[in-house]
Amino acid sequence: MDKHEVIDSKFLDSMAGKQPFLKRMFTVFISQEPKRIQEIKDALGSQDVERLRHLAHALKGGAATMGAGRIRDCCLLLERASKAKDMNAAQSHLSELELEMRHAYAFMFNYLAEH
C-alpha cells in the first residue's frame, strides 16, 4: 500500500466485480463508524483506557478488512497508547485518526457517487 493511499489499491483491485458488496461495506462504514469515533472520544475523555483500547482494536480490524491502512495504523497507535495508559499520546493519535477518517469518508462518498 502506498502511504498516500486512503484505501489500498490492491484491496480495490481484489474487489473488482464485487462492486455491490464493496458499496455495502463503504455504506456501513460511513453510517456506523462516526458513532465509534464519538465513543472513542468519550472513552478518552473519561480516561477509560480499557474501553478506549477495545474500541480502537475493533476499528483497527474493520479498517484492515477494507484496506484502510492509514486508519488501521492510527488505531494501532491509539490501542498501544491506551495499553500504556498514555492519555497524551492517545489524544494525539485520536486527532490523527479523525483526520484519516475524514479522508476515508471522502474517498468512500466519491466511490459511491461514481459507482
PDB file of N, CA and C in Angstrom, residues 32-96:
ATOM      1  N   GLN A  32     -21.823   3.843  10.354  1.00  0.00           N
ATOM      2  CA  GLN A  32     -21.628   3.368  11.722  1.00  0.00           C
ATOM      3  C   GLN A  32     -20.370   3.873  12.411  1.00  0.00           C
ATOM      4  N   GLU A  33     -19.331   4.142  11.668  1.00  0.00           N
ATOM      5  CA  GLU A  33     -18.071   4.483  12.319  1.00  0.00           C
ATOM      6  C   GLU A  33     -18.040   5.852  12.994  1.00  0.00           C
ATOM      7  N   PRO A  34     -18.806   6.849  12.534  1.00  0.00           N
ATOM      8  CA  PRO A  34     -18.817   8.103  13.304  1.00  0.00           C
ATOM      9  C   PRO A  34     -19.237   7.895  14.759  1.00  0.00           C
ATOM     10  N   LYS A  35     -20.162   6.954  14.981  1.00  0.00           N
ATOM     11  CA  LYS A  35     -20.576   6.646  16.355  1.00  0.00           C
ATOM     12  C   LYS A  35     -19.399   6.068  17.146  1.00  0.00           C
ATOM     13  N   ARG A  36     -18.627   5.191  16.504  1.00  0.00           N
ATOM     14  CA  ARG A  36     -17.483   4.599  17.207  1.00  0.00           C
ATOM     15  C   ARG A  36     -16.434   5.679  17.520  1.00  0.00           C
ATOM     16  N   ILE A  37     -16.229   6.601  16.595  1.00  0.00           N
ATOM     17  CA  ILE A  37     -15.276   7.688  16.851  1.00  0.00           C
ATOM     18  C   ILE A  37     -15.743   8.504  18.057  1.00  0.00           C
ATOM     19  N   GLN A  38     -17.038   8.777  18.142  1.00  0.00           N
ATOM     20  CA  GLN A  38     -17.552   9.503  19.303  1.00  0.00           C
ATOM     21  C   GLN A  38     -17.351   8.694  20.581  1.00  0.00           C
ATOM     22  N   GLU A  39     -17.544   7.383  20.510  1.00  0.00           N
ATOM     23  CA  GLU A  39     -17.320   6.533  21.683  1.00  0.00           C
ATOM     24  C   GLU A  39     -15.845   6.551  22.090  1.00  0.00           C
ATOM     25  N   ILE A  40     -14.953   6.587  21.110  1.00  0.00           N
ATOM     26  CA  ILE A  40     -13.518   6.688  21.402  1.00  0.00           C
ATOM     27  C   ILE A  40     -13.228   8.006  22.105  1.00  0.00           C
ATOM     28  N   LYS A  41     -13.805   9.091  21.612  1.00  0.00           N
ATOM     29  CA  LYS A  41     -13.627  10.405  22.251  1.00  0.00           C
ATOM     30  C   LYS A  41     -14.133  10.375  23.685  1.00  0.00           C
ATOM     31  N   ASP A  42     -15.315   9.772  23.876  1.00  0.00           N
ATOM     32  CA  ASP A  42     -15.895   9.693  25.217  1.00  0.00           C
ATOM     33  C   ASP A  42     -15.014   8.870  26.153  1.00  0.00           C
ATOM     34  N   ALA A  43     -14.497   7.747  25.659  1.00  0.00           N
ATOM     35  CA  ALA A  43     -13.626   6.901  26.482  1.00  0.00           C
ATOM     36  C   ALA A  43     -12.345   7.645  26.844  1.00  0.00           C
ATOM     37  N   LEU A  44     -11.806   8.377  25.895  1.00  0.00           N
ATOM     38  CA  LEU A  44     -10.605   9.166  26.180  1.00  0.00           C
ATOM     39  C   LEU A  44     -10.915  10.253  27.198  1.00  0.00           C
ATOM     40  N   GLY A  45     -12.043  10.925  27.019  1.00  0.00           N
ATOM     41  CA  GLY A  45     -12.434  11.992  27.943  1.00  0.00           C
ATOM     42  C   GLY A  45     -12.640  11.508  29.361  1.00  0.00           C
ATOM     43  N   SER A  46     -13.158  10.288  29.501  1.00  0.00           N
ATOM     44  CA  SER A  46     -13.395   9.740  30.839  1.00  0.00           C
ATOM     45  C   SER A  46     -12.216   8.904  31.339  1.00  0.00           C
ATOM     46  N   GLN A  47     -11.134   8.872  30.547  1.00  0.00           N
ATOM     47  CA  GLN A  47      -9.920   8.136  30.914  1.00  0.00           C
ATOM     48  C   GLN A  47     -10.183   6.636  31.077  1.00  0.00           C
ATOM     49  N   ASP A  48     -11.147   6.114  30.331  1.00  0.00           N
ATOM     50  CA  ASP A  48     -11.487   4.693  30.379  1.00  0.00           C
ATOM     51  C   ASP A  48     -10.570   3.954  29.397  1.00  0.00           C
ATOM     52  N   VAL A  49      -9.379   3.591  29.877  1.00  0.00           N
ATOM     53  CA  VAL A  49      -8.364   3.020  28.992  1.00  0.00           C
ATOM     54  C   VAL A  49      -8.783   1.667  28.417  1.00  0.00           C
ATOM     55  N   GLU A  50      -9.519   0.876  29.165  1.00  0.00           N
ATOM     56  CA  GLU A  50      -9.950  -0.427  28.651  1.00  0.00           C
ATOM     57  C   GLU A  50     -10.955  -0.266  27.520  1.00  0.00           C
ATOM     58  N   ARG A  51     -11.909   0.618  27.700  1.00  0.00           N
ATOM     59  CA  ARG A  51     -12.898   0.866  26.643  1.00  0.00           C
ATOM     60  C   ARG A  51     -12.207   1.479  25.420  1.00  0.00           C
ATOM     61  N   LEU A  52     -11.304   2.388  25.652  1.00  0.00           N
ATOM     62  CA  LEU A  52     -10.553   3.017  24.571  1.00  0.00           C
ATOM     63  C   LEU A  52      -9.775   1.963  23.784  1.00  0.00           C
ATOM     64  N   ARG A  53      -9.104   1.086  24.486  1.00  0.00           N
ATOM     65  CA  ARG A  53      -8.337   0.024  23.833  1.00  0.00           C
ATOM     66  C   ARG A  53      -9.253  -0.878  23.017  1.00  0.00           C
ATOM     67  N   HIS A  54     -10.373  -1.259  23.601  1.00  0.00           N
ATOM     68  CA  HIS A  54     -11.336  -2.137  22.926  1.00  0.00           C
ATOM     69  C   HIS A  54     -11.880  -1.480  21.650  1.00  0.00           C
ATOM     70  N   LEU A  55     -12.282  -0.226  21.740  1.00  0.00           N
ATOM     71  CA  LEU A  55     -12.842   0.483  20.584  1.00  0.00           C
ATOM     72  C   LEU A  55     -11.808   0.671  19.483  1.00  0.00           C
ATOM     73  N   ALA A  56     -10.588   1.028  19.876  1.00  0.00           N
ATOM     74  CA  ALA A  56      -9.516   1.204  18.887  1.00  0.00           C
ATOM     75  C   ALA A  56      -9.209  -0.124  18.202  1.00  0.00           C
ATOM     76  N   HIS A  57      -9.203  -1.190  18.971  1.00  0.00           N
ATOM     77  CA  HIS A  57      -8.935  -2.514  18.415  1.00  0.00           C
ATOM     78  C   HIS A  57     -10.021  -2.917  17.409  1.00  0.00           C
ATOM     79  N   ALA A  58     -11.270  -2.673  17.762  1.00  0.00           N
ATOM     80  CA  ALA A  58     -12.375  -3.033  16.881  1.00  0.00           C
ATOM     81  C   ALA A  58     -12.330  -2.238  15.576  1.00  0.00           C
ATOM     82  N   LEU A  59     -12.071  -0.942  15.670  1.00  0.00           N
ATOM     83  CA  LEU A  59     -11.983  -0.112  14.471  1.00  0.00           C
ATOM     84  C   LEU A  59     -10.777  -0.514  13.631  1.00  0.00           C
ATOM     85  N   LYS A  60      -9.698  -0.888  14.293  1.00  0.00           N
ATOM     86  CA  LYS A  60      -8.498  -1.346  13.578  1.00  0.00           C
ATOM     87  C   LYS A  60      -8.826  -2.541  12.701  1.00  0.00           C
ATOM     88  N   GLY A  61      -9.580  -3.486  13.225  1.00  0.00           N
ATOM     89  CA  GLY A  61      -9.955  -4.668  12.454  1.00  0.00           C
ATOM     90  C   GLY A  61     -10.835  -4.329  11.263  1.00  0.00           C
ATOM     91  N   GLY A  62     -11.813  -3.457  11.482  1.00  0.00           N
ATOM     92  CA  GLY A  62     -12.685  -3.048  10.388  1.00  0.00           C
ATOM     93  C   GLY A  62     -11.928  -2.309   9.301  1.00  0.00           C
ATOM     94  N   ALA A  63     -11.023  -1.458   9.709  1.00  0.00           N
ATOM     95  CA  ALA A  63     -10.227  -0.692   8.737  1.00  0.00           C
ATOM     96  C   ALA A  63      -9.320  -1.622   7.938  1.00  0.00           C
ATOM     97  N   ALA A  64      -8.715  -2.577   8.611  1.00  0.00           N
ATOM     98  CA  ALA A  64      -7.821  -3.519   7.927  1.00  0.00           C
ATOM     99  C   ALA A  64      -8.596  -4.337   6.893  1.00  0.00           C
ATOM    100  N   THR A  65      -9.805  -4.752   7.243  1.00  0.00           N
ATOM    101  CA  THR A  65     -10.636  -5.530   6.335  1.00  0.00           C
ATOM    102  C   THR A  65     -10.923  -4.773   5.048  1.00  0.00           C
ATOM    103  N   MET A  66     -11.048  -3.453   5.153  1.00  0.00           N
ATOM    104  CA  MET A  66     -11.406  -2.635   3.993  1.00  0.00           C
ATOM    105  C   MET A  66     -10.207  -1.978   3.319  1.00  0.00           C
ATOM    106  N   GLY A  67      -9.019  -2.347   3.698  1.00  0.00           N
ATOM    107  CA  GLY A  67      -7.848  -1.781   3.040  1.00  0.00           C
ATOM    108  C   GLY A  67      -7.542  -0.352   3.443  1.00  0.00           C
ATOM    109  N   ALA A  68      -8.070   0.082   4.577  1.00  0.00           N
ATOM    110  CA  ALA A  68      -7.827   1.440   5.066  1.00  0.00           C
ATOM    111  C   ALA A  68      -6.624   1.413   6.011  1.00  0.00           C
ATOM    112  N   GLY A  69      -5.445   1.263   5.430  1.00  0.00           N
ATOM    113  CA  GLY A  69      -4.231   1.069   6.209  1.00  0.00           C
ATOM    114  C   GLY A  69      -3.855   2.225   7.101  1.00  0.00           C
ATOM    115  N   ARG A  70      -4.096   3.434   6.653  1.00  0.00           N
ATOM    116  CA  ARG A  70      -3.732   4.590   7.489  1.00  0.00           C
ATOM    117  C   ARG A  70      -4.614   4.660   8.734  1.00  0.00           C
ATOM    118  N   ILE A  71      -5.889   4.304   8.586  1.00  0.00           N
ATOM    119  CA  ILE A  71      -6.775   4.253   9.754  1.00  0.00           C
ATOM    120  C   ILE A  71      -6.333   3.116  10.673  1.00  0.00           C
ATOM    121  N   ARG A  72      -6.037   1.969  10.072  1.00  0.00           N
ATOM    122  CA  ARG A  72      -5.561   0.823  10.864  1.00  0.00           C
ATOM    123  C   ARG A  72      -4.332   1.220  11.674  1.00  0.00           C
ATOM    124  N   ASP A  73      -3.390   1.907  11.049  1.00  0.00           N
ATOM    125  CA  ASP A  73      -2.168   2.304  11.745  1.00  0.00           C
ATOM    126  C   ASP A  73      -2.457   3.277  12.892  1.00  0.00           C
ATOM    127  N   CYS A  74      -3.357   4.219  12.671  1.00  0.00           N
ATOM    128  CA  CYS A  74      -3.737   5.158  13.737  1.00  0.00           C
ATOM    129  C   CYS A  74      -4.367   4.410  14.912  1.00  0.00           C
ATOM    130  N   CYS A  75      -5.214   3.456  14.587  1.00  0.00           N
ATOM    131  CA  CYS A  75      -5.868   2.670  15.644  1.00  0.00           C
ATOM    132  C   CYS A  75      -4.859   1.847  16.427  1.00  0.00           C
ATOM    133  N   LEU A  76      -3.873   1.307  15.739  1.00  0.00           N
ATOM    134  CA  LEU A  76      -2.836   0.539  16.424  1.00  0.00           C
ATOM    135  C   LEU A  76      -2.092   1.434  17.417  1.00  0.00           C
ATOM    136  N   LEU A  77      -1.745   2.631  16.989  1.00  0.00           N
ATOM    137  CA  LEU A  77      -1.052   3.563  17.881  1.00  0.00           C
ATOM    138  C   LEU A  77      -1.945   3.971  19.056  1.00  0.00           C
ATOM    139  N   LEU A  78      -3.224   4.176  18.779  1.00  0.00           N
ATOM    140  CA  LEU A  78      -4.177   4.533  19.835  1.00  0.00           C
ATOM    141  C   LEU A  78      -4.339   3.373  20.817  1.00  0.00           C
ATOM    142  N   GLU A  79      -4.393   2.172  20.283  1.00  0.00           N
ATOM    143  CA  GLU A  79      -4.502   0.978  21.124  1.00  0.00           C
ATOM    144  C   GLU A  79      -3.272   0.843  22.023  1.00  0.00           C
ATOM    145  N   ARG A  80      -2.093   1.035  21.448  1.00  0.00           N
ATOM    146  CA  ARG A  80      -0.853   0.947  22.238  1.00  0.00           C
ATOM    147  C   ARG A  80      -0.798   2.021  23.311  1.00  0.00           C
ATOM    148  N   ALA A  81      -1.224   3.237  22.968  1.00  0.00           N
ATOM    149  CA  ALA A  81      -1.214   4.325  23.957  1.00  0.00           C
ATOM    150  C   ALA A  81      -2.168   4.010  25.099  1.00  0.00           C
ATOM    151  N   SER A  82      -3.322   3.415  24.783  1.00  0.00           N
ATOM    152  CA  SER A  82      -4.270   3.082  25.848  1.00  0.00           C
ATOM    153  C   SER A  82      -3.713   1.980  26.746  1.00  0.00           C
ATOM    154  N   LYS A  83      -3.027   1.012  26.137  1.00  0.00           N
ATOM    155  CA  LYS A  83      -2.406  -0.046  26.951  1.00  0.00           C
ATOM    156  C   LYS A  83      -1.356   0.532  27.890  1.00  0.00           C
ATOM    157  N   ALA A  84      -0.633   1.548  27.403  1.00  0.00           N
ATOM    158  CA  ALA A  84       0.405   2.199  28.214  1.00  0.00           C
ATOM    159  C   ALA A  84      -0.182   3.255  29.150  1.00  0.00           C
ATOM    160  N   LYS A  85      -1.491   3.475  29.045  1.00  0.00           N
ATOM    161  CA  LYS A  85      -2.184   4.499  29.841  1.00  0.00           C
ATOM    162  C   LYS A  85      -1.594   5.883  29.606  1.00  0.00           C
ATOM    163  N   ASP A  86      -1.158   6.114  28.378  1.00  0.00           N
ATOM    164  CA  ASP A  86      -0.574   7.398  27.983  1.00  0.00           C
ATOM    165  C   ASP A  86      -1.657   8.215  27.274  1.00  0.00           C
ATOM    166  N   MET A  87      -2.400   8.983  28.052  1.00  0.00           N
ATOM    167  CA  MET A  87      -3.536   9.718  27.503  1.00  0.00           C
ATOM    168  C   MET A  87      -3.103  10.878  26.607  1.00  0.00           C
ATOM    169  N   ASN A  88      -1.938  11.433  26.841  1.00  0.00           N
ATOM    170  CA  ASN A  88      -1.453  12.494  25.950  1.00  0.00           C
ATOM    171  C   ASN A  88      -1.187  11.933  24.560  1.00  0.00           C
ATOM    172  N   ALA A  89      -0.533  10.795  24.500  1.00  0.00           N
ATOM    173  CA  ALA A  89      -0.277  10.155  23.208  1.00  0.00           C
ATOM    174  C   ALA A  89      -1.599   9.725  22.571  1.00  0.00           C
ATOM    175  N   ALA A  90      -2.512   9.204  23.380  1.00  0.00           N
ATOM    176  CA  ALA A  90      -3.815   8.773  22.859  1.00  0.00           C
ATOM    177  C   ALA A  90      -4.550   9.950  22.228  1.00  0.00           C
ATOM    178  N   GLN A  91      -4.496  11.101  22.864  1.00  0.00           N
ATOM    179  CA  GLN A  91      -5.162  12.290  22.315  1.00  0.00           C
ATOM    180  C   GLN A  91      -4.555  12.671  20.971  1.00  0.00           C
ATOM    181  N   SER A  92      -3.245  12.614  20.885  1.00  0.00           N
ATOM    182  CA  SER A  92      -2.564  12.921  19.626  1.00  0.00           C
ATOM    183  C   SER A  92      -2.958  11.933  18.533  1.00  0.00           C
ATOM    184  N   HIS A  93      -2.994  10.663  18.882  1.00  0.00           N
ATOM    185  CA  HIS A  93      -3.365   9.632  17.905  1.00  0.00           C
ATOM    186  C   HIS A  93      -4.837   9.758  17.499  1.00  0.00           C
ATOM    187  N   LEU A  94      -5.679  10.180  18.428  1.00  0.00           N
ATOM    188  CA  LEU A  94      -7.087  10.391  18.094  1.00  0.00           C
ATOM    189  C   LEU A  94      -7.221  11.515  17.069  1.00  0.00           C
ATOM    190  N   SER A  95      -6.474  12.574  17.237  1.00  0.00           N
ATOM    191  CA  SER A  95      -6.523  13.685  16.279  1.00  0.00           C
ATOM    192  C   SER A  95      -6.122  13.216  14.887  1.00  0.00           C
ATOM    193  N   GLU A  96      -5.079  12.418  14.834  1.00  0.00           N
ATOM    194  CA  GLU A  96      -4.632  11.866  13.556  1.00  0.00           C
ATOM    195  C   GLU A  96      -5.684  10.915  12.976  1.00  0.00           C
TER     196      GLU A  96
END
